[in-house]
Short mmCIF file of C-alpha atoms in Angstrom, two decimals:
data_model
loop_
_atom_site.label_atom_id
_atom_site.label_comp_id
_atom_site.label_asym_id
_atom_site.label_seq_id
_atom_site.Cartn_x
_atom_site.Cartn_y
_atom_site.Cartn_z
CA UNK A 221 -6.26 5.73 2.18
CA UNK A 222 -6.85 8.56 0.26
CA UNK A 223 -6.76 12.44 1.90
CA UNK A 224 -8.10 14.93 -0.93
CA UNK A 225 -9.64 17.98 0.32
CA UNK A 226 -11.95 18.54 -2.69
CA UNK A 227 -14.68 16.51 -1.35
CA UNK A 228 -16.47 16.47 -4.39
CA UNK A 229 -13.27 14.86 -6.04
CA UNK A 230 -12.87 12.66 -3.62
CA UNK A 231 -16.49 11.00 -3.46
CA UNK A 232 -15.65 10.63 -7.43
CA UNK A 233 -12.69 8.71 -6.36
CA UNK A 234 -13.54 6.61 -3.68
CA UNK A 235 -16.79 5.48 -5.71
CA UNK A 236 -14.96 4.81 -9.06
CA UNK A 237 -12.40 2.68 -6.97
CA UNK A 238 -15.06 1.20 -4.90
CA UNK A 239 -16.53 -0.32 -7.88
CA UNK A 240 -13.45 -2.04 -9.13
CA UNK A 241 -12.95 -3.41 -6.00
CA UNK A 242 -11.10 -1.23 -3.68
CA UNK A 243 -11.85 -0.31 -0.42
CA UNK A 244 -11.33 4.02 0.19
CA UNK A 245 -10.98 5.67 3.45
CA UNK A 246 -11.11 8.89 3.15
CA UNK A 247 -10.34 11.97 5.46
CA UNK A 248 -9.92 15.64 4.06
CA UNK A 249 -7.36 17.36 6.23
CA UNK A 250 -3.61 16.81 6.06
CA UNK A 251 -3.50 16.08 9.87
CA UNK A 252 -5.93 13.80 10.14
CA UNK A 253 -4.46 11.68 7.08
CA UNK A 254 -1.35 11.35 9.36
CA UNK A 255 -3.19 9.84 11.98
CA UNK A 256 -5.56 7.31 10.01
CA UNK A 257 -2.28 6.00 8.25
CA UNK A 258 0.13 5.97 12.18
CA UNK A 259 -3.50 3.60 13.12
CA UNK A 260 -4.24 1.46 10.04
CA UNK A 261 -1.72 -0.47 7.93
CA UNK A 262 -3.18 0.35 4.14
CA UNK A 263 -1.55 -0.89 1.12
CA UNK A 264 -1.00 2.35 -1.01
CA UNK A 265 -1.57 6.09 0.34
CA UNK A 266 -2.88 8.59 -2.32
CA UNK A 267 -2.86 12.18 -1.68
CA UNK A 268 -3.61 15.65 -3.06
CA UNK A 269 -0.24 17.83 -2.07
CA UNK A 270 -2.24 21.23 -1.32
CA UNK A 271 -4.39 20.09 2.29
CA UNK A 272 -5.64 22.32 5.10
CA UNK A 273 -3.35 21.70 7.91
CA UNK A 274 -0.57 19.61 7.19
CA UNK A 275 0.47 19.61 3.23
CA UNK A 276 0.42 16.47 1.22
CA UNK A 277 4.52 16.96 1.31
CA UNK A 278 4.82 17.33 4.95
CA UNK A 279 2.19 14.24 5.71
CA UNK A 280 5.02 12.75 3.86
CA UNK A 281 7.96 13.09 5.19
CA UNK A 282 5.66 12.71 8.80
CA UNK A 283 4.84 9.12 7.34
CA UNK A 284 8.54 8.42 6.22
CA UNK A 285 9.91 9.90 10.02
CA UNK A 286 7.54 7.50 11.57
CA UNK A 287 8.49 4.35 9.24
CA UNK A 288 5.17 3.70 7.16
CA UNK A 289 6.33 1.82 4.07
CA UNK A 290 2.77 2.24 2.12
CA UNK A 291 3.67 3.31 -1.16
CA UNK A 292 2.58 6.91 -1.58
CA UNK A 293 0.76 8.65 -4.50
CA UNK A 294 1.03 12.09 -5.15
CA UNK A 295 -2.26 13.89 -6.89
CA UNK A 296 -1.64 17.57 -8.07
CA UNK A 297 -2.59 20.14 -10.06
CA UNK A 298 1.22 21.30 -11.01
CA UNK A 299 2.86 19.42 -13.61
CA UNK A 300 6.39 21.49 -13.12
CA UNK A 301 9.53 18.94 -13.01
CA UNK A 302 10.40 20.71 -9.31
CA UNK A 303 6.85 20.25 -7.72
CA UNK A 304 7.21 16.26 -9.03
CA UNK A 305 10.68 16.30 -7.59
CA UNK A 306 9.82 17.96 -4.43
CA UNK A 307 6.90 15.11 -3.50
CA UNK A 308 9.34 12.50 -4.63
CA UNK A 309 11.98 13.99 -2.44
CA UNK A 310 9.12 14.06 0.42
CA UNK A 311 9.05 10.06 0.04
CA UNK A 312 6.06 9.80 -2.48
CA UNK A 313 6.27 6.65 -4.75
CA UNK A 314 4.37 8.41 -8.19
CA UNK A 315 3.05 11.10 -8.65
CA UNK A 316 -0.40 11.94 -11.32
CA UNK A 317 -1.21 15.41 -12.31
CA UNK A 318 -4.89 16.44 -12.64
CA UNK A 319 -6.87 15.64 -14.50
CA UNK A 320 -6.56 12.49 -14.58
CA UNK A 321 -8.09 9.25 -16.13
CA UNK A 322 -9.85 6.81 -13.19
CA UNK A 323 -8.53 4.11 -15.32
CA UNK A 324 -4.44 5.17 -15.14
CA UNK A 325 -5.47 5.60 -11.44
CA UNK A 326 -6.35 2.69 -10.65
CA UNK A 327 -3.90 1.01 -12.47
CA UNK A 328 -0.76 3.25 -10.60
CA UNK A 329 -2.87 2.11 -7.04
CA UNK A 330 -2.55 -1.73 -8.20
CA UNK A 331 1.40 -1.22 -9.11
CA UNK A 332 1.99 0.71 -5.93
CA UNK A 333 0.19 -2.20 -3.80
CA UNK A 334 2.48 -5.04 -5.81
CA UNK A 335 6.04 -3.59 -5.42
CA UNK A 336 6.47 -5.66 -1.99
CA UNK A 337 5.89 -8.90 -3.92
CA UNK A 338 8.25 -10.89 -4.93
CA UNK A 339 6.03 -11.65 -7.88
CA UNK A 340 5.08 -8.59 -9.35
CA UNK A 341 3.09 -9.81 -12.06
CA UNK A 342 -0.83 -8.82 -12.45
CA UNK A 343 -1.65 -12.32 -13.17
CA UNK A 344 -1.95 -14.88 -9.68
CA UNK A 345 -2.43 -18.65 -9.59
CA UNK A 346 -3.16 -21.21 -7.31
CA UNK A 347 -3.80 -24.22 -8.69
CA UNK A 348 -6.51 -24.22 -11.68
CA UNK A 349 -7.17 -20.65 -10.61
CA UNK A 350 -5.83 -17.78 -12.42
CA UNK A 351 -6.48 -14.20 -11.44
CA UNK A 352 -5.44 -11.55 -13.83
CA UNK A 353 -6.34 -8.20 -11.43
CA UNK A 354 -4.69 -5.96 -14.44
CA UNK A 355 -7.89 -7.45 -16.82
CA UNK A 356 -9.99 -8.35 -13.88
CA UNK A 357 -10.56 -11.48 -14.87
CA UNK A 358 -10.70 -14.80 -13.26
CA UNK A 359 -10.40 -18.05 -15.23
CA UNK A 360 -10.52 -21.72 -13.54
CA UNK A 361 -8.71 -24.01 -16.01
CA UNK A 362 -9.50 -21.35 -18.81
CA UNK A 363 -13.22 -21.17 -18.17
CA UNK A 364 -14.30 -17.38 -17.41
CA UNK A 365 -15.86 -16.90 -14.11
CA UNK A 366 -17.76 -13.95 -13.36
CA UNK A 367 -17.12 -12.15 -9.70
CA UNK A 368 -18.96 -9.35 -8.13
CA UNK A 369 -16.25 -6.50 -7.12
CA UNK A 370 -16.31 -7.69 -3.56
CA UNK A 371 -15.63 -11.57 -4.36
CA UNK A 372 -13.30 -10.35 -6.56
CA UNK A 373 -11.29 -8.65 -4.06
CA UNK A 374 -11.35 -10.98 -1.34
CA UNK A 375 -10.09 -14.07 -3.80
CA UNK A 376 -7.31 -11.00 -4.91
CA UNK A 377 -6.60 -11.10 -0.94
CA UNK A 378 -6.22 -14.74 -0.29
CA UNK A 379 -4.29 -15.15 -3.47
CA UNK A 380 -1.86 -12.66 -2.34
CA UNK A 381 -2.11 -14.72 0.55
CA UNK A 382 -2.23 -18.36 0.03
CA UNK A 383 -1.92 -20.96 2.64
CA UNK A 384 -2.43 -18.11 5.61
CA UNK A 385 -4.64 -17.87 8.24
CA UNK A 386 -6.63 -14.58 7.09
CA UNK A 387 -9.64 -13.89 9.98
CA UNK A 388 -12.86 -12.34 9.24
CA UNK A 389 -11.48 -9.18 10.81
CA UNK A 390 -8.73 -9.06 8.58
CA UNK A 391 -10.90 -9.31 5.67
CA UNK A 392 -13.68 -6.56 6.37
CA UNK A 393 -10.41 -4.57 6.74
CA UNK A 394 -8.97 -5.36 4.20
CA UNK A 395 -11.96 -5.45 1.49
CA UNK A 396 -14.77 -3.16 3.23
CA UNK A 397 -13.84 0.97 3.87
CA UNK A 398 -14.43 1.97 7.94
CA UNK A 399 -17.84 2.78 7.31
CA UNK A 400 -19.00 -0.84 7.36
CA UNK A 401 -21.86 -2.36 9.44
CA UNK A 402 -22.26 -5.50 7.91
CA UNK A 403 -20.65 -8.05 10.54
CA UNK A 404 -18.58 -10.87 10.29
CA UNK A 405 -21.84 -12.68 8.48
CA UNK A 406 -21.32 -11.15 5.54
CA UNK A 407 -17.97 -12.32 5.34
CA UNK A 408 -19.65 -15.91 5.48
CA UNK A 409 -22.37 -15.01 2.79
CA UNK A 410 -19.70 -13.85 0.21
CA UNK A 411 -17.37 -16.46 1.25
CA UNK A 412 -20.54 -19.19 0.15
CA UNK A 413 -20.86 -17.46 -3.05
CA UNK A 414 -16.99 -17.85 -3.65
CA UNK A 415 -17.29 -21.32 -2.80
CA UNK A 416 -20.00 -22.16 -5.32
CA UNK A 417 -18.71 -20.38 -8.13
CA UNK A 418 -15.06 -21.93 -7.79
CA UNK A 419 -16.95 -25.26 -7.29
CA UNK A 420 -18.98 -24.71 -10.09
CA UNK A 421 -16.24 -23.88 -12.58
CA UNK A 422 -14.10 -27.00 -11.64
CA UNK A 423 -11.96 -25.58 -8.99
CA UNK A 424 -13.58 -27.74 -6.12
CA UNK A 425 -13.27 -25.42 -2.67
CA UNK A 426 -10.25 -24.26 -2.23
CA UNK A 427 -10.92 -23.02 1.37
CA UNK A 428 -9.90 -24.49 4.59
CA UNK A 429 -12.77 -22.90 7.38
CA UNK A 430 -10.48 -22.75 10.42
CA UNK A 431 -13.78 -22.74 13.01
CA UNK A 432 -13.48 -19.90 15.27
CA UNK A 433 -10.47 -18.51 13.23
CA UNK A 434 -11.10 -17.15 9.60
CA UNK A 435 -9.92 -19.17 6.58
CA UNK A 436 -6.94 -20.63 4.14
CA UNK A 437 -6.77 -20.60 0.58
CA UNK A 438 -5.77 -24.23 -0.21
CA UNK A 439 -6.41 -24.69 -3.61
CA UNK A 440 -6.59 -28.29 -5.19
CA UNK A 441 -4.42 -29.07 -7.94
#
């Protein structure tokens, strides 16, 4: 989720993460940044501390009253050591200053969304597959594999996820932003091209179709 009131800054934003990947919602107002994060479980929160409405410090401490554990980034203008400690003290996890480089962005977003992990490393495998979403690479038994961003980002789900039921649903959610009309087919089409590429490379199919249901990642050794 990102709330940034500068909607120029935040079309910047939401396109330079789309294309590694990400999936942005985006609202403008302080208020309504409360309410898309009370209704939708996202992985990391990033917000610009100086919204109409409700302020990016008082969305926090909103969020922390209400129990959302999302990690939250800070974005601000102020670089003072009180304005950092005042959003930390709010319940933000980091906190950038702008300008900033899209690059250390994204890379603060991917830290935020491992710190639940047990594993915290960038790297993933499952079986011949290896997933390094700090390079954005994927190897399969050290031969490169090129992804789109999209199949990139659902293999970075199920690997996060391996062996669990993950529905089509969950996977639109998780990989497309709200705006998305594509159905539950498109889900199958980029699922296919996962399939073939992993086959292709030597991985065989690692996914289980559960008919009805969504899929498992259950890679072969």
């Amino acid at each position: 989720m990102l709330i940034e009131d500068d909607r120029r800054l935040a079309a910047s934003i939401q396109r330079g993460l789309g294309e590694s990947g990400l999936a942005v919602d985006v609202v403008h107002e302080g208020n309504d940044g409360i309410a898309a994060v009370l209704s939708t479980p996202y992985d990391v929160v990033v917000m610009d501390v100086m919204l109409p409405g409700a302020d990016g410090l008082t969305v926090s401490r909103q969020l922390r009253q209400q129990k959302v554990s999302a990690p939250i980034l800070m974005l601000t203008a102020r670089d003072a050591v009180d304005d950092r400690v005042r959003g930390l003290e709010a319940g933000a996890d980091d906190y950038m200053v702008k300008p900033f480089a899209m690059r250390e962005l994204l890379a603060r977003i991917r830290a935020l969304a491992r710190r639940h992990l047990p594993d915290r490393t960038s790297v993933l495998t499952a079986g011949s597959i290896v997933l390094d979403t700090a390079a954005h690479t994927l190897k399969v038994s050290d031969t490169p594999v090129e992804l789109t961003a999209k199949e990139f980002a659902i293999l970075d789900f199920f690997m996060h996820h391996p062996g669990h039921l993950l529905t089509r649903a969950q996977i639109i959610d998780h990989v497309w932003d709200y705006d998305f009309e594509g159905g539950h087919n498109l889900v199958e089409v980029y699922m296919g091209r996962l399939r073939r590429k992993l086959t292709t490379a030597g991985a065989g199919d690692p996914f289980v179709t559960v008919r009805g249901a969504g899929y498992r990642l259950e890679p072969r050794e």
